[in-house]
């Protein structure tokens, strides 16, 4: 059973979301402050967290930041803040989606399901597939394993957020192809789940990707800027893995 942690200081909101999510077959636990939320992330081990930004002790942004230091747990943010900068900041610090209060519980369910479809791990039986699903570039300096959802730079495992991993794999599938910010934004969203007007948030994700996987983020080898157009993947695919 998929586990969801709801974090909100309004008991009424928790009860409504619990009722809707349980009807969809989810296992639910809740927390009413940030400290309790961080404790339950470890003890409950949820598959997704619904996180209110305005909590009574530490902010939802800080909870998200602390979780992101140790985990790629999918996070759906709830916010009463309607300013564009506030919503962009939520995505930049690691949220996978957001819903603005007041909201429809049905919309929350749809967004939860969409996030889980984007971030769910490959089923165990898929690991019997041949190794040629693995992508490697520049004489195996960069390796992407889509079954394990792992990225290696040399022999070092690189921890990416779900959004960063999605951006990287979409570009790496077609080296040299130029993607606009809108193209990349659509790649990381389910149909109908588009952050309208948020193309510029892609720049932040690209910047974070470069910091994690480039030898020198100022002179990137893999994630290249195409001025006036967007970005492209510049790695050279190894001959040993020509199938993709």
CSV table of N, CA and C in Angstrom, one decimal, residues 105-196:
chain,number,residue,atom,x,y,z
A,105,UNK,N,-10.0,18.9,-3.0
A,105,UNK,CA,-9.4,17.6,-2.6
A,105,UNK,C,-9.2,16.7,-3.8
A,106,UNK,N,-10.1,16.8,-4.8
A,106,UNK,CA,-10.0,16.0,-6.0
A,106,UNK,C,-8.7,16.4,-6.8
A,107,UNK,N,-8.4,17.7,-6.8
A,107,UNK,CA,-7.2,18.1,-7.5
A,107,UNK,C,-6.0,17.6,-6.8
A,108,UNK,N,-6.0,17.6,-5.5
A,108,UNK,CA,-4.8,17.1,-4.7
A,108,UNK,C,-4.6,15.6,-5.0
A,109,UNK,N,-5.7,14.8,-5.1
A,109,UNK,CA,-5.6,13.4,-5.4
A,109,UNK,C,-5.0,13.2,-6.8
A,110,UNK,N,-5.4,14.0,-7.8
A,110,UNK,CA,-4.9,13.9,-9.2
A,110,UNK,C,-3.4,14.2,-9.2
A,111,UNK,N,-3.0,15.3,-8.5
A,111,UNK,CA,-1.6,15.6,-8.4
A,111,UNK,C,-0.8,14.6,-7.7
A,112,UNK,N,-1.3,14.1,-6.6
A,112,UNK,CA,-0.6,13.0,-5.9
A,112,UNK,C,-0.3,11.8,-6.9
A,113,UNK,N,-1.4,11.4,-7.6
A,113,UNK,CA,-1.2,10.3,-8.5
A,113,UNK,C,-0.3,10.6,-9.6
A,114,UNK,N,-0.3,11.8,-10.1
A,114,UNK,CA,0.6,12.2,-11.2
A,114,UNK,C,2.1,12.2,-10.7
A,115,UNK,N,2.3,12.7,-9.5
A,115,UNK,CA,3.7,12.7,-9.0
A,115,UNK,C,4.2,11.2,-8.8
A,116,UNK,N,3.4,10.4,-8.3
A,116,UNK,CA,3.8,9.0,-8.1
A,116,UNK,C,4.0,8.3,-9.4
A,117,UNK,N,3.3,8.6,-10.4
A,117,UNK,CA,3.6,8.0,-11.7
A,117,UNK,C,4.9,8.4,-12.2
A,118,UNK,N,5.3,9.7,-12.0
A,118,UNK,CA,6.5,10.2,-12.5
A,118,UNK,C,7.7,9.7,-11.7
A,119,UNK,N,7.5,9.4,-10.4
A,119,UNK,CA,8.7,9.1,-9.6
A,119,UNK,C,8.8,7.6,-9.1
A,120,UNK,N,7.7,6.8,-9.4
A,120,UNK,CA,7.8,5.5,-8.9
A,120,UNK,C,8.9,4.7,-9.5
A,121,UNK,N,9.5,3.8,-8.8
A,121,UNK,CA,10.6,3.0,-9.2
A,121,UNK,C,10.2,1.9,-10.1
A,122,UNK,N,11.1,1.4,-10.9
A,122,UNK,CA,10.8,0.3,-11.8
A,122,UNK,C,10.5,-0.9,-11.0
A,123,UNK,N,9.5,-1.8,-11.4
A,123,UNK,CA,9.2,-3.0,-10.7
A,123,UNK,C,10.3,-4.0,-10.7
A,124,UNK,N,10.3,-4.8,-9.7
A,124,UNK,CA,11.4,-5.7,-9.5
A,124,UNK,C,11.7,-6.6,-10.7
A,125,UNK,N,10.6,-7.1,-11.3
A,125,UNK,CA,10.7,-8.0,-12.5
A,125,UNK,C,11.4,-7.3,-13.7
A,126,UNK,N,11.4,-6.0,-13.7
A,126,UNK,CA,12.0,-5.3,-14.8
A,126,UNK,C,13.5,-5.4,-14.8
A,127,UNK,N,14.1,-5.8,-13.6
A,127,UNK,CA,15.5,-5.9,-13.5
A,127,UNK,C,16.1,-7.1,-14.3
A,128,UNK,N,15.2,-7.9,-14.8
A,128,UNK,CA,15.7,-9.0,-15.6
A,128,UNK,C,15.9,-8.6,-17.0
A,129,UNK,N,15.6,-7.4,-17.4
A,129,UNK,CA,15.9,-6.9,-18.7
A,129,UNK,C,17.4,-6.8,-19.0
A,130,UNK,N,17.8,-6.9,-20.2
A,130,UNK,CA,19.2,-6.9,-20.5
A,130,UNK,C,19.9,-5.6,-20.1
A,131,UNK,N,21.2,-5.6,-20.0
A,131,UNK,CA,22.0,-4.5,-19.5
A,131,UNK,C,22.0,-3.3,-20.5
A,132,UNK,N,21.6,-3.6,-21.7
A,132,UNK,CA,21.8,-2.5,-22.7
A,132,UNK,C,20.8,-1.4,-22.5
A,133,UNK,N,20.0,-1.4,-21.5
A,133,UNK,CA,19.2,-0.2,-21.2
A,133,UNK,C,20.1,0.8,-20.5
A,134,UNK,N,21.3,0.5,-20.1
A,134,UNK,CA,22.2,1.5,-19.4
A,134,UNK,C,22.8,2.4,-20.4
A,135,UNK,N,22.8,3.7,-20.1
A,135,UNK,CA,23.4,4.7,-21.0
A,135,UNK,C,24.8,5.0,-20.4
A,136,UNK,N,25.8,5.1,-21.2
A,136,UNK,CA,27.1,5.6,-20.7
A,136,UNK,C,27.6,6.5,-21.8
A,137,UNK,N,28.4,7.5,-21.3
A,137,UNK,CA,28.9,8.6,-22.2
A,137,UNK,C,30.4,8.9,-21.8
A,138,UNK,N,31.1,9.4,-22.8
A,138,UNK,CA,32.4,9.9,-22.7
A,138,UNK,C,33.3,8.8,-21.9
A,139,UNK,N,33.3,7.6,-22.5
A,139,UNK,CA,34.1,6.5,-22.0
A,139,UNK,C,33.8,6.2,-20.6
A,140,UNK,N,32.5,6.1,-20.3
A,140,UNK,CA,31.9,5.7,-19.0
A,140,UNK,C,32.2,6.7,-17.9
A,141,UNK,N,32.5,8.0,-18.3
A,141,UNK,CA,32.7,9.0,-17.2
A,141,UNK,C,31.3,9.3,-16.6
A,142,UNK,N,30.3,9.2,-17.5
A,142,UNK,CA,28.9,9.3,-17.0
A,142,UNK,C,28.1,8.1,-17.4
A,143,UNK,N,27.4,7.5,-16.4
A,143,UNK,CA,26.6,6.3,-16.6
A,143,UNK,C,25.2,6.6,-16.0
A,144,UNK,N,24.2,6.2,-16.7
A,144,UNK,CA,22.8,6.3,-16.3
A,144,UNK,C,22.1,5.0,-16.3
A,145,UNK,N,21.7,4.5,-15.2
A,145,UNK,CA,21.0,3.2,-15.1
A,145,UNK,C,19.5,3.4,-14.9
A,146,UNK,N,18.7,3.3,-15.9
A,146,UNK,CA,17.2,3.6,-15.8
A,146,UNK,C,16.5,2.6,-14.9
A,147,UNK,N,17.0,1.4,-14.7
A,147,UNK,CA,16.3,0.4,-13.9
A,147,UNK,C,16.5,0.8,-12.4
A,148,UNK,N,17.7,1.1,-12.1
A,148,UNK,CA,18.0,1.5,-10.7
A,148,UNK,C,17.7,2.9,-10.4
A,149,UNK,N,17.5,3.7,-11.5
A,149,UNK,CA,17.4,5.2,-11.4
A,149,UNK,C,18.6,5.8,-10.7
A,150,UNK,N,19.8,5.3,-11.2
A,150,UNK,CA,21.0,5.8,-10.6
A,150,UNK,C,21.9,6.5,-11.7
A,151,UNK,N,22.6,7.5,-11.2
A,151,UNK,CA,23.5,8.2,-12.1
A,151,UNK,C,24.9,8.2,-11.4
A,152,UNK,N,25.9,7.7,-12.2
A,152,UNK,CA,27.3,7.7,-11.7
A,152,UNK,C,28.1,8.6,-12.6
A,153,UNK,N,29.0,9.4,-11.9
A,153,UNK,CA,30.0,10.2,-12.5
A,153,UNK,C,31.3,9.5,-12.1
A,154,UNK,N,32.0,8.9,-13.1
A,154,UNK,CA,33.1,8.0,-12.8
A,154,UNK,C,32.5,6.8,-12.0
A,155,UNK,N,33.1,6.6,-10.8
A,155,UNK,CA,32.6,5.6,-9.9
A,155,UNK,C,31.7,6.1,-8.7
A,156,UNK,N,31.4,7.4,-8.8
A,156,UNK,CA,30.7,8.1,-7.7
A,156,UNK,C,29.3,8.2,-8.0
A,157,UNK,N,28.4,7.8,-7.1
A,157,UNK,CA,27.0,7.9,-7.2
A,157,UNK,C,26.6,9.3,-7.0
A,158,UNK,N,25.8,9.9,-7.9
A,158,UNK,CA,25.3,11.2,-7.8
A,158,UNK,C,23.8,11.2,-7.4
A,159,UNK,N,23.5,11.9,-6.3
A,159,UNK,CA,22.1,12.0,-5.8
A,159,UNK,C,21.4,13.1,-6.5
A,160,UNK,N,20.4,12.8,-7.3
A,160,UNK,CA,19.6,13.8,-8.0
A,160,UNK,C,18.1,13.8,-7.4
A,161,UNK,N,17.5,14.9,-7.5
A,161,UNK,CA,16.1,14.9,-7.2
A,161,UNK,C,15.3,14.3,-8.3
A,162,UNK,N,14.0,13.9,-8.1
A,162,UNK,CA,13.3,13.4,-9.3
A,162,UNK,C,13.2,14.3,-10.5
A,163,UNK,N,13.1,15.6,-10.3
A,163,UNK,CA,13.0,16.5,-11.4
A,163,UNK,C,14.4,16.6,-12.1
A,164,UNK,N,15.5,16.6,-11.3
A,164,UNK,CA,16.8,16.6,-12.0
A,164,UNK,C,17.0,15.4,-12.8
A,165,UNK,N,16.7,14.2,-12.2
A,165,UNK,CA,16.8,12.9,-12.9
A,165,UNK,C,16.0,12.9,-14.2
A,166,UNK,N,14.8,13.4,-14.2
A,166,UNK,CA,13.9,13.4,-15.3
A,166,UNK,C,14.5,14.3,-16.4
A,167,UNK,N,15.0,15.5,-16.0
A,167,UNK,CA,15.6,16.4,-17.0
A,167,UNK,C,16.8,15.8,-17.7
A,168,UNK,N,17.7,15.2,-16.8
A,168,UNK,CA,18.9,14.6,-17.4
A,168,UNK,C,18.6,13.4,-18.3
A,169,UNK,N,17.7,12.5,-18.0
A,169,UNK,CA,17.5,11.4,-18.8
A,169,UNK,C,16.7,11.8,-20.1
A,170,UNK,N,15.9,12.7,-20.0
A,170,UNK,CA,15.2,13.2,-21.3
A,170,UNK,C,16.2,13.8,-22.3
A,171,UNK,N,17.2,14.6,-21.8
A,171,UNK,CA,18.1,15.1,-22.7
A,171,UNK,C,19.2,14.1,-23.1
A,172,UNK,N,19.6,13.2,-22.2
A,172,UNK,CA,20.6,12.2,-22.6
A,172,UNK,C,20.1,11.2,-23.6
A,173,UNK,N,18.8,11.0,-23.7
A,173,UNK,CA,18.2,10.1,-24.7
A,173,UNK,C,18.5,10.6,-26.1
A,174,UNK,N,18.6,11.9,-26.2
A,174,UNK,CA,18.8,12.5,-27.6
A,174,UNK,C,19.9,13.5,-27.5
A,175,UNK,N,21.2,13.0,-27.4
A,175,UNK,CA,22.3,13.9,-27.4
A,175,UNK,C,22.3,14.9,-28.6
A,176,UNK,N,22.6,16.1,-28.3
A,176,UNK,CA,22.7,17.1,-29.4
A,176,UNK,C,21.3,17.8,-29.7
A,177,UNK,N,20.2,17.2,-29.3
A,177,UNK,CA,18.9,17.9,-29.5
A,177,UNK,C,18.8,19.1,-28.6
A,178,UNK,N,18.3,20.2,-29.2
A,178,UNK,CA,18.1,21.4,-28.4
A,178,UNK,C,16.7,21.4,-27.8
A,179,UNK,N,16.6,21.7,-26.5
A,179,UNK,CA,15.3,21.8,-25.8
A,179,UNK,C,15.1,23.2,-25.3
A,180,UNK,N,14.0,23.8,-25.6
A,180,UNK,CA,13.7,25.1,-25.0
A,180,UNK,C,13.3,24.8,-23.5
A,181,UNK,N,13.2,25.9,-22.7
A,181,UNK,CA,12.8,25.7,-21.4
A,181,UNK,C,11.4,25.1,-21.3
A,182,UNK,N,10.5,25.6,-22.2
A,182,UNK,CA,9.2,25.1,-22.2
A,182,UNK,C,9.1,23.6,-22.5
A,183,UNK,N,10.0,23.2,-23.5
A,183,UNK,CA,10.1,21.7,-23.8
A,183,UNK,C,10.4,20.9,-22.6
A,184,UNK,N,11.5,21.4,-21.8
A,184,UNK,CA,11.9,20.6,-20.7
A,184,UNK,C,10.9,20.7,-19.6
A,185,UNK,N,10.2,21.8,-19.4
A,185,UNK,CA,9.1,21.9,-18.4
A,185,UNK,C,8.0,20.9,-18.7
A,186,UNK,N,7.7,20.7,-20.0
A,186,UNK,CA,6.6,19.8,-20.3
A,186,UNK,C,7.1,18.3,-20.2
A,187,UNK,N,8.4,18.1,-20.3
A,187,UNK,CA,8.9,16.8,-20.2
A,187,UNK,C,8.8,16.3,-18.7
A,188,UNK,N,8.9,17.2,-17.7
A,188,UNK,CA,8.9,16.8,-16.3
A,188,UNK,C,7.5,16.8,-15.7
A,189,UNK,N,6.5,17.2,-16.6
A,189,UNK,CA,5.1,17.3,-16.1
A,189,UNK,C,4.2,16.3,-16.8
A,190,UNK,N,3.3,15.8,-16.0
A,190,UNK,CA,2.2,15.0,-16.7
A,190,UNK,C,1.3,15.9,-17.5
A,191,UNK,N,0.7,15.3,-18.5
A,191,UNK,CA,-0.2,16.1,-19.3
A,191,UNK,C,-1.3,16.7,-18.4
A,192,UNK,N,-1.4,18.0,-18.6
A,192,UNK,CA,-2.4,18.8,-17.8
A,192,UNK,C,-1.9,19.2,-16.5
A,193,UNK,N,-0.7,18.9,-16.2
A,193,UNK,CA,-0.2,19.3,-14.8
A,193,UNK,C,1.0,20.3,-15.0
A,194,UNK,N,0.8,21.3,-15.8
A,194,UNK,CA,1.8,22.2,-16.2
A,194,UNK,C,1.9,23.5,-15.4
A,195,UNK,N,3.1,23.8,-14.9
A,195,UNK,CA,3.3,25.1,-14.2
A,195,UNK,C,3.4,26.2,-15.1
A,196,UNK,N,2.2,26.8,-15.4
A,196,UNK,CA,2.2,27.8,-16.4
A,196,UNK,C,3.0,29.0,-16.0
